[in-house]
Amino acid sequence: MQELINGLVSGSIYVLFATGLTIVLGILDIPNFVHGETFMIGAFTAFFLVAGLGVHFILATIIAMLIVAVIGVVVEKISFKPLRGAPHVTLLISAIAMMLFLENLASLLWGNYNRTIDSPYTKQVVSFLGSTVSSQRLLVVLMAVLLIIALQLFIKKTKLGMAIRAMGQNPEVTQLMGVSIDRLTSFIFALSAALSAVAGSFLGSLFTLNPHMGLEPLLKGVVILVLGGMGSIVGAIVGGLGLGLVESYTAQYLTSAFKNSVAFLILIIILVIKPTGLFGQGGDQH
Amino acid sequence: MPILELQGVTKTFGGLTAVNELSFEVQKGDILGLIGPNGAGKTTVFNLITRHLNCTGGKVIFQGHDITNVRMDKIISFGIARTFQGSRIFRNLTVLEAMLTACYSKRKTGLILDLLNSARAKNEMQQHTEHAIEILKFIGLEERKNDQAGNLPYAHQSLVGIGMALVAEPQLLLLDEPIAGMNPQETLETMELIRKINGRGITVLLVEHNMTAVMGVCNRIVVMNYGEKIVEGTPGEIMEHPAVIDAYLGSGFDARAS
Amino acid sequence: MTDRRLRNTWITWIIAIALLALLPIILGGSYILHLLIISCIWIILAQGLNIILGYTGLLSLGQGGMFGIGAYVSALLAVKLGWSFWITMPLATTATALLGFIIGYPVLRTRGIYFAMVTLGLGVILSEIFNNWIGVTRGPMGIGDIPYPTPINLGFTSIAFDSKITYYYLVLAALILVMVVTYRIAKTTLGRALIAIKEDEVLAGTFGIFPPKFKIIAFTVCSAFSGLAGCLYAHYITFISPESFGVMASIDALVIVVVGSAGMVLGPALGTIILILVPEALRFASEYRMLVYAVILGVVIMYMPQGLGCSIGRLASKIVSGRRVANAYIGTSGSNQNLRGANGS
């Protein structure tokens, strides 16, 4: 039972993280490895708001989303916009440069030690299906569900959402619709970064945060992307929850030492059997 | 005996039949034109012959060998070379480097001897370079040998594609729309080149939309529509054939055809 | 003409090697020597990546793991079994190459971004093995007391490798070997086939080049170089722990290759000089080093996506061709031959 809850909690964070990663890759075809760093900055922003200014955890998370959304836009302008149309490998290297920069800047500014975001719900306990769970963990799952539903509604029902989907299929159509590709790209990056910030804030409230926390979720996000198919939000949900559960159960029944290896072993097996990903439409073929 | 023989070749993509029970023969020394409206399946036929695609059914026989299931990279050593639509070449190499790369199948020295810079490898390299220069002279691009292939004018890129196929010394050459994008002068020169290639004893199979070129250079023509062969004959016969006129006019073929 | 060119090539090689051999004497100092040794090791590691990324067009992010395999295999054989460096070095190199060969077959079915991800995964798995297979690797505590190479007895004298200067000549010899192998690969059919695959796999196949075969060769060579670098590293530092062989090591190698120009024999050397020696020379405090790396990498990929080596080469050929025009030489210069970057595909 406890494993199920653990799996769902970390799965929810993975889902939020991977959704942001997948919309940028799926719609804009950009492997945004900076995502782990916006995640880290989101966690730090929320931390400083709570610890420094005494803002309530939920409000701090929302403010962090907004701030990191702006950072996401800046990252796009600096690291990806000048390279539009370049091969994936080039984009990936540019992303790695930004990743290194932000990670090391954070480490210089904020120091290399672990912190935890305070939330009023951490110490509250509820009993849930026969187990005791901290309210904070339930809150994380609940907010993740709400956010993902909101995102789905936004993409499916609103005009902007439709433009985003159209852009994924054919950028020229979007231009014909009278929407500026530049602005839409910025918007998608903002959305994606905001999602990573929530994930970071949640993780920082349940576990710890430090300047190097971005790499691990990034690696996991990559696995989820391959599992769920690049660009598919549903795939990110299934993949994220699936990975959270698999990890939780292997940690319980097998070993916790090889947690990352389990994820990557799955990825390698899938890619070796089907070199273009589980639901892949081909990916990089040029 | 025909040099190339297609026996009931079929290719389906999902539920869609791109090539259906296609059979024809290419005789040694032919310049055979394969024509038909857009989407008739001509390029698919090329891809089936050179094994870039797997046949769903039927057989491809080359000089008595069944090559239906041969691996793609082995095709060239059987003596079949091809060009691609839109002059697909090694764009970032110089023209000469591209030609030398295309010499790969002619190589007799192993990779290790080559790495060790053996006399034999050096000798072979020398021969290949001379051969590549000879072909470059033949297609009229010798002066461009040190230029980056992708920076050449379009017509020249198309010639580089043909040159690369020629250095491999094939017996059968498949040309996929070599004239597309050329001006009338270049078209005439390329037609002449195709005749000269044929004069070297190389059988040519040509897919081309430019009817004037096809009619002018081919000695036999196969017409396809909807993945099937509708007629086969000499250019004269083809031009008069009602089914051909029907196929082209019926599918809105552009005025160039007439 | 060719004879003269050949002689010139030889003279260039000899001058270069002589200079490198004299470097410690010219520059002197134990710290400089340390930097030189580390640089040589990094060039070897990066050259491995250059083969797979620069020549074959595949981005491998598992370089750090392969580096670790070479280091651990050699260190374990030396420490646990007491074998001599002269046996463990070829064994470690071969073992790493073999590992590359074996996992290459399934892994190389993927391409593009998927290949990058699979190799990233391999790197992570290897690093977790180093960390968690405590019975063998001692986990995060690492392996210490790795012996220096055993002295070579020449009869009249013996050469010991417990000093930096002799170790420098050892890594220099290994580096020259690696450079010569790379140079030969680049110059011959093998290199041409690899570049053809990078340019256009289908077209390469049309001309008889079977891509899987060449990709495996490239991946095996890449692994061998990484293994050799790892082994040289282990016996120099004499202590290894998993953190030297993680994702960051892979990224360091990537930065070196990209900044120096992927697909150029001398690219990794240039990249290493810039990324290891420049920050050191400018005496940046070590905590700023990674920040400097990040900025250099970002600026290079943005403004010179083909790398510095390529830009320098182009500049040089411009100067050369300018002089030719001055000599009323008519005709086009063979400008950027061999100067293609990683991103041409």
CSV table of N, CA and C in Angstrom, one decimal, chain A residues 114-213:
chain,number,residue,atom,x,y,z
A,114,ASN,N,21.6,20.8,1.0
A,114,ASN,CA,20.2,20.5,0.8
A,114,ASN,C,19.3,21.4,1.7
A,115,ARG,N,18.2,21.7,1.1
A,115,ARG,CA,17.2,22.5,1.9
A,115,ARG,C,15.8,21.8,1.6
A,116,THR,N,14.8,22.2,2.4
A,116,THR,CA,13.5,21.7,2.2
A,116,THR,C,12.5,22.8,2.3
A,117,ILE,N,11.5,22.8,1.5
A,117,ILE,CA,10.5,23.9,1.5
A,117,ILE,C,9.5,23.5,2.6
A,118,ASP,N,9.2,24.5,3.5
A,118,ASP,CA,8.2,24.3,4.5
A,118,ASP,C,6.8,24.4,4.0
A,119,SER,N,6.0,23.5,4.4
A,119,SER,CA,4.6,23.6,4.0
A,119,SER,C,3.8,23.3,5.2
A,120,PRO,N,2.7,24.0,5.5
A,120,PRO,CA,1.8,23.7,6.7
A,120,PRO,C,1.3,22.3,6.6
A,121,TYR,N,1.2,21.7,5.4
A,121,TYR,CA,0.6,20.4,5.4
A,121,TYR,C,1.5,19.2,5.6
A,122,THR,N,2.8,19.5,5.8
A,122,THR,CA,3.8,18.4,5.9
A,122,THR,C,3.5,17.6,7.2
A,123,LYS,N,3.2,18.4,8.2
A,123,LYS,CA,3.0,17.7,9.5
A,123,LYS,C,1.6,17.1,9.7
A,124,GLN,N,0.7,17.5,8.9
A,124,GLN,CA,-0.6,17.0,9.1
A,124,GLN,C,-0.7,15.6,8.5
A,125,VAL,N,-1.4,14.7,9.1
A,125,VAL,CA,-1.5,13.4,8.6
A,125,VAL,C,-3.0,13.0,8.4
A,126,VAL,N,-3.3,12.4,7.3
A,126,VAL,CA,-4.6,11.8,7.1
A,126,VAL,C,-4.5,10.3,6.9
A,127,SER,N,-5.6,9.7,7.3
A,127,SER,CA,-5.5,8.2,7.0
A,127,SER,C,-6.3,8.0,5.7
A,128,PHE,N,-5.7,7.2,4.9
A,128,PHE,CA,-6.1,7.1,3.5
A,128,PHE,C,-6.0,5.6,3.1
A,129,LEU,N,-7.2,5.0,2.8
A,129,LEU,CA,-7.2,3.6,2.4
A,129,LEU,C,-6.4,2.7,3.4
A,130,GLY,N,-6.5,3.0,4.7
A,130,GLY,CA,-5.9,2.1,5.6
A,130,GLY,C,-4.5,2.5,6.0
A,131,SER,N,-3.9,3.5,5.2
A,131,SER,CA,-2.5,3.9,5.6
A,131,SER,C,-2.5,5.4,6.0
A,132,THR,N,-1.5,5.8,6.7
A,132,THR,CA,-1.4,7.2,7.1
A,132,THR,C,-0.5,7.9,6.1
A,133,VAL,N,-1.0,9.0,5.6
A,133,VAL,CA,-0.3,9.8,4.6
A,133,VAL,C,-0.2,11.2,5.0
A,134,SER,N,0.9,11.9,4.8
A,134,SER,CA,0.9,13.3,5.1
A,134,SER,C,0.0,14.0,4.1
A,135,SER,N,-0.6,15.1,4.6
A,135,SER,CA,-1.5,15.9,3.7
A,135,SER,C,-0.7,16.4,2.5
A,136,GLN,N,0.5,16.8,2.8
A,136,GLN,CA,1.3,17.4,1.7
A,136,GLN,C,1.4,16.5,0.5
A,137,ARG,N,1.6,15.2,0.8
A,137,ARG,CA,1.7,14.2,-0.3
A,137,ARG,C,0.4,14.1,-1.1
A,138,LEU,N,-0.7,14.1,-0.3
A,138,LEU,CA,-2.0,14.1,-1.0
A,138,LEU,C,-2.2,15.4,-1.8
A,139,LEU,N,-1.8,16.5,-1.3
A,139,LEU,CA,-1.9,17.8,-2.0
A,139,LEU,C,-1.2,17.7,-3.3
A,140,VAL,N,0.0,17.2,-3.3
A,140,VAL,CA,0.8,17.1,-4.5
A,140,VAL,C,0.1,16.3,-5.5
A,141,VAL,N,-0.4,15.1,-5.2
A,141,VAL,CA,-1.1,14.3,-6.1
A,141,VAL,C,-2.4,15.1,-6.7
A,142,LEU,N,-3.1,15.7,-5.8
A,142,LEU,CA,-4.3,16.4,-6.1
A,142,LEU,C,-4.0,17.5,-7.1
A,143,MET,N,-3.0,18.3,-6.7
A,143,MET,CA,-2.7,19.5,-7.6
A,143,MET,C,-2.2,19.0,-8.9
A,144,ALA,N,-1.5,18.0,-8.9
A,144,ALA,CA,-1.0,17.5,-10.2
A,144,ALA,C,-2.1,17.1,-11.1
A,145,VAL,N,-3.1,16.4,-10.5
A,145,VAL,CA,-4.3,15.9,-11.3
A,145,VAL,C,-5.0,17.2,-11.8
A,146,LEU,N,-5.2,18.1,-11.0
A,146,LEU,CA,-6.0,19.3,-11.4
A,146,LEU,C,-5.2,20.1,-12.5
A,147,LEU,N,-3.9,20.2,-12.3
A,147,LEU,CA,-3.1,20.9,-13.3
A,147,LEU,C,-3.2,20.2,-14.7
A,148,ILE,N,-3.1,18.9,-14.7
A,148,ILE,CA,-3.0,18.2,-15.9
A,148,ILE,C,-4.4,18.3,-16.6
A,149,ILE,N,-5.5,18.2,-15.8
A,149,ILE,CA,-6.8,18.3,-16.4
A,149,ILE,C,-7.0,19.7,-17.0
A,150,ALA,N,-6.5,20.7,-16.3
A,150,ALA,CA,-6.6,22.1,-16.8
A,150,ALA,C,-5.9,22.2,-18.1
A,151,LEU,N,-4.7,21.6,-18.1
A,151,LEU,CA,-3.9,21.7,-19.3
A,151,LEU,C,-4.5,21.1,-20.5
A,152,GLN,N,-5.1,19.9,-20.2
A,152,GLN,CA,-5.8,19.2,-21.3
A,152,GLN,C,-7.0,20.0,-21.8
A,153,LEU,N,-7.8,20.6,-20.9
A,153,LEU,CA,-8.9,21.4,-21.3
A,153,LEU,C,-8.4,22.6,-22.2
A,154,PHE,N,-7.3,23.2,-21.7
A,154,PHE,CA,-6.8,24.3,-22.4
A,154,PHE,C,-6.4,24.0,-23.8
A,155,ILE,N,-5.7,22.9,-23.9
A,155,ILE,CA,-5.2,22.5,-25.3
A,155,ILE,C,-6.3,22.1,-26.2
A,156,LYS,N,-7.3,21.4,-25.6
A,156,LYS,CA,-8.4,20.9,-26.4
A,156,LYS,C,-9.4,22.0,-26.7
A,157,LYS,N,-9.7,22.8,-25.8
A,157,LYS,CA,-10.9,23.7,-25.9
A,157,LYS,C,-10.7,25.1,-26.4
A,158,THR,N,-9.5,25.7,-26.0
A,158,THR,CA,-9.3,27.1,-26.3
A,158,THR,C,-8.7,27.3,-27.7
A,159,LYS,N,-8.9,28.5,-28.1
A,159,LYS,CA,-8.3,28.9,-29.4
A,159,LYS,C,-6.8,28.8,-29.4
A,160,LEU,N,-6.2,29.3,-28.4
A,160,LEU,CA,-4.8,29.3,-28.2
A,160,LEU,C,-4.3,27.8,-28.2
A,161,GLY,N,-5.0,27.0,-27.5
A,161,GLY,CA,-4.7,25.6,-27.4
A,161,GLY,C,-4.7,24.9,-28.8
A,162,MET,N,-5.7,25.3,-29.6
A,162,MET,CA,-5.8,24.8,-31.0
A,162,MET,C,-4.7,25.2,-31.8
A,163,ALA,N,-4.3,26.5,-31.7
A,163,ALA,CA,-3.1,27.0,-32.4
A,163,ALA,C,-1.9,26.2,-32.1
A,164,ILE,N,-1.8,25.9,-30.8
A,164,ILE,CA,-0.6,25.1,-30.4
A,164,ILE,C,-0.6,23.7,-31.0
A,165,ARG,N,-1.8,23.1,-31.0
A,165,ARG,CA,-1.8,21.8,-31.7
A,165,ARG,C,-1.5,21.9,-33.2
A,166,ALA,N,-2.1,22.9,-33.8
A,166,ALA,CA,-1.9,23.1,-35.2
A,166,ALA,C,-0.4,23.3,-35.5
A,167,MET,N,0.3,24.0,-34.6
A,167,MET,CA,1.7,24.3,-34.8
A,167,MET,C,2.5,23.0,-34.8
A,168,GLY,N,2.1,22.1,-33.9
A,168,GLY,CA,2.8,20.8,-33.8
A,168,GLY,C,2.7,20.0,-35.1
A,169,GLN,N,1.5,20.2,-35.8
A,169,GLN,CA,1.4,19.4,-37.0
A,169,GLN,C,2.0,20.2,-38.2
A,170,ASN,N,1.8,21.5,-38.3
A,170,ASN,CA,2.3,22.2,-39.4
A,170,ASN,C,2.4,23.7,-39.1
A,171,PRO,N,3.7,24.1,-38.9
A,171,PRO,CA,3.9,25.5,-38.5
A,171,PRO,C,3.3,26.5,-39.4
A,172,GLU,N,3.3,26.2,-40.7
A,172,GLU,CA,2.8,27.1,-41.7
A,172,GLU,C,1.3,27.4,-41.5
A,173,VAL,N,0.6,26.4,-41.2
A,173,VAL,CA,-0.8,26.6,-40.9
A,173,VAL,C,-1.1,27.6,-39.8
A,174,THR,N,-0.2,27.5,-38.8
A,174,THR,CA,-0.4,28.5,-37.7
A,174,THR,C,-0.2,29.9,-38.2
A,175,GLN,N,0.8,30.0,-39.1
A,175,GLN,CA,1.1,31.4,-39.6
A,175,GLN,C,-0.1,31.9,-40.4
A,176,LEU,N,-0.8,31.0,-41.1
A,176,LEU,CA,-1.9,31.3,-41.9
A,176,LEU,C,-3.1,31.8,-41.0
A,177,MET,N,-3.1,31.1,-39.8
A,177,MET,CA,-4.2,31.5,-38.8
A,177,MET,C,-3.9,32.8,-38.2
A,178,GLY,N,-2.8,33.4,-38.5
A,178,GLY,CA,-2.6,34.8,-38.0
A,178,GLY,C,-1.9,34.8,-36.7
A,179,VAL,N,-1.4,33.7,-36.2
A,179,VAL,CA,-0.7,33.7,-34.9
A,179,VAL,C,0.8,33.7,-35.2
A,180,SER,N,1.5,34.6,-34.4
A,180,SER,CA,2.9,34.7,-34.6
A,180,SER,C,3.6,33.5,-34.0
A,181,ILE,N,4.5,32.9,-34.8
A,181,ILE,CA,5.2,31.7,-34.4
A,181,ILE,C,6.1,32.0,-33.2
A,182,ASP,N,6.7,33.1,-33.3
A,182,ASP,CA,7.6,33.6,-32.2
A,182,ASP,C,6.9,33.6,-30.9
A,183,ARG,N,5.7,34.3,-30.9
A,183,ARG,CA,5.0,34.4,-29.7
A,183,ARG,C,4.5,33.1,-29.2
A,184,LEU,N,4.0,32.3,-30.1
A,184,LEU,CA,3.5,31.0,-29.7
A,184,LEU,C,4.6,30.1,-29.1
A,185,THR,N,5.8,30.2,-29.7
A,185,THR,CA,7.0,29.5,-29.2
A,185,THR,C,7.3,29.9,-27.8
A,186,SER,N,7.3,31.2,-27.6
A,186,SER,CA,7.6,31.8,-26.2
A,186,SER,C,6.5,31.2,-25.2
A,187,PHE,N,5.3,31.3,-25.7
A,187,PHE,CA,4.2,30.8,-24.8
A,187,PHE,C,4.4,29.4,-24.4
A,188,ILE,N,4.7,28.5,-25.4
A,188,ILE,CA,4.9,27.1,-25.1
A,188,ILE,C,6.0,26.9,-24.1
A,189,PHE,N,7.1,27.7,-24.3
A,189,PHE,CA,8.2,27.6,-23.3
A,189,PHE,C,7.8,28.0,-21.9
A,190,ALA,N,7.0,29.1,-21.9
A,190,ALA,CA,6.6,29.6,-20.6
A,190,ALA,C,5.7,28.5,-19.9
A,191,LEU,N,4.8,27.9,-20.6
A,191,LEU,CA,4.0,26.9,-20.1
A,191,LEU,C,4.8,25.7,-19.6
A,192,SER,N,5.7,25.3,-20.4
A,192,SER,CA,6.6,24.2,-20.1
A,192,SER,C,7.4,24.4,-18.8
A,193,ALA,N,8.0,25.6,-18.8
A,193,ALA,CA,8.8,26.0,-17.6
A,193,ALA,C,8.0,26.1,-16.4
A,194,ALA,N,6.8,26.6,-16.5
A,194,ALA,CA,5.9,26.7,-15.3
A,194,ALA,C,5.6,25.3,-14.8
A,195,LEU,N,5.4,24.4,-15.7
A,195,LEU,CA,5.1,23.0,-15.2
A,195,LEU,C,6.3,22.4,-14.5
A,196,SER,N,7.5,22.7,-15.0
A,196,SER,CA,8.7,22.2,-14.4
A,196,SER,C,8.8,22.9,-13.0
A,197,ALA,N,8.4,24.1,-12.9
A,197,ALA,CA,8.5,24.8,-11.6
A,197,ALA,C,7.6,24.2,-10.5
A,198,VAL,N,6.4,23.9,-10.9
A,198,VAL,CA,5.5,23.2,-9.9
A,198,VAL,C,6.1,21.9,-9.5
A,199,ALA,N,6.6,21.2,-10.5
A,199,ALA,CA,7.2,19.9,-10.1
A,199,ALA,C,8.4,20.1,-9.1
A,200,GLY,N,9.2,21.1,-9.4
A,200,GLY,CA,10.3,21.4,-8.5
A,200,GLY,C,9.9,21.8,-7.1
A,201,SER,N,8.9,22.7,-7.1
A,201,SER,CA,8.4,23.1,-5.8
A,201,SER,C,7.8,21.9,-5.0
A,202,PHE,N,7.1,21.1,-5.7
A,202,PHE,CA,6.5,19.9,-5.0
A,202,PHE,C,7.6,19.0,-4.5
A,203,LEU,N,8.6,18.7,-5.3
A,203,LEU,CA,9.7,17.8,-4.9
A,203,LEU,C,10.4,18.4,-3.7
A,204,GLY,N,10.7,19.7,-3.8
A,204,GLY,CA,11.4,20.4,-2.7
A,204,GLY,C,10.6,20.4,-1.4
A,205,SER,N,9.3,20.3,-1.5
A,205,SER,CA,8.6,20.3,-0.2
A,205,SER,C,8.5,18.9,0.4
A,206,LEU,N,8.6,17.9,-0.5
A,206,LEU,CA,8.5,16.5,0.0
A,206,LEU,C,9.9,15.9,0.4
A,207,PHE,N,10.9,16.3,-0.5
A,207,PHE,CA,12.2,15.8,-0.2
A,207,PHE,C,13.2,17.0,0.0
A,208,THR,N,14.2,17.1,-0.8
A,208,THR,CA,15.2,18.2,-0.6
A,208,THR,C,15.4,18.9,-1.9
A,209,LEU,N,16.0,20.1,-1.9
A,209,LEU,CA,16.4,20.7,-3.1
A,209,LEU,C,17.8,21.2,-3.0
A,210,ASN,N,18.5,21.1,-4.1
A,210,ASN,CA,19.9,21.7,-4.2
A,210,ASN,C,20.2,22.0,-5.6
A,211,PRO,N,21.3,22.7,-5.9
A,211,PRO,CA,21.5,23.2,-7.3
A,211,PRO,C,21.6,22.0,-8.3
A,212,HIS,N,21.9,20.8,-7.9
A,212,HIS,CA,22.2,19.8,-8.8
A,212,HIS,C,21.0,18.8,-9.0
A,213,MET,N,19.8,19.3,-8.5
A,213,MET,CA,18.7,18.4,-8.4
A,213,MET,C,18.0,18.2,-9.8
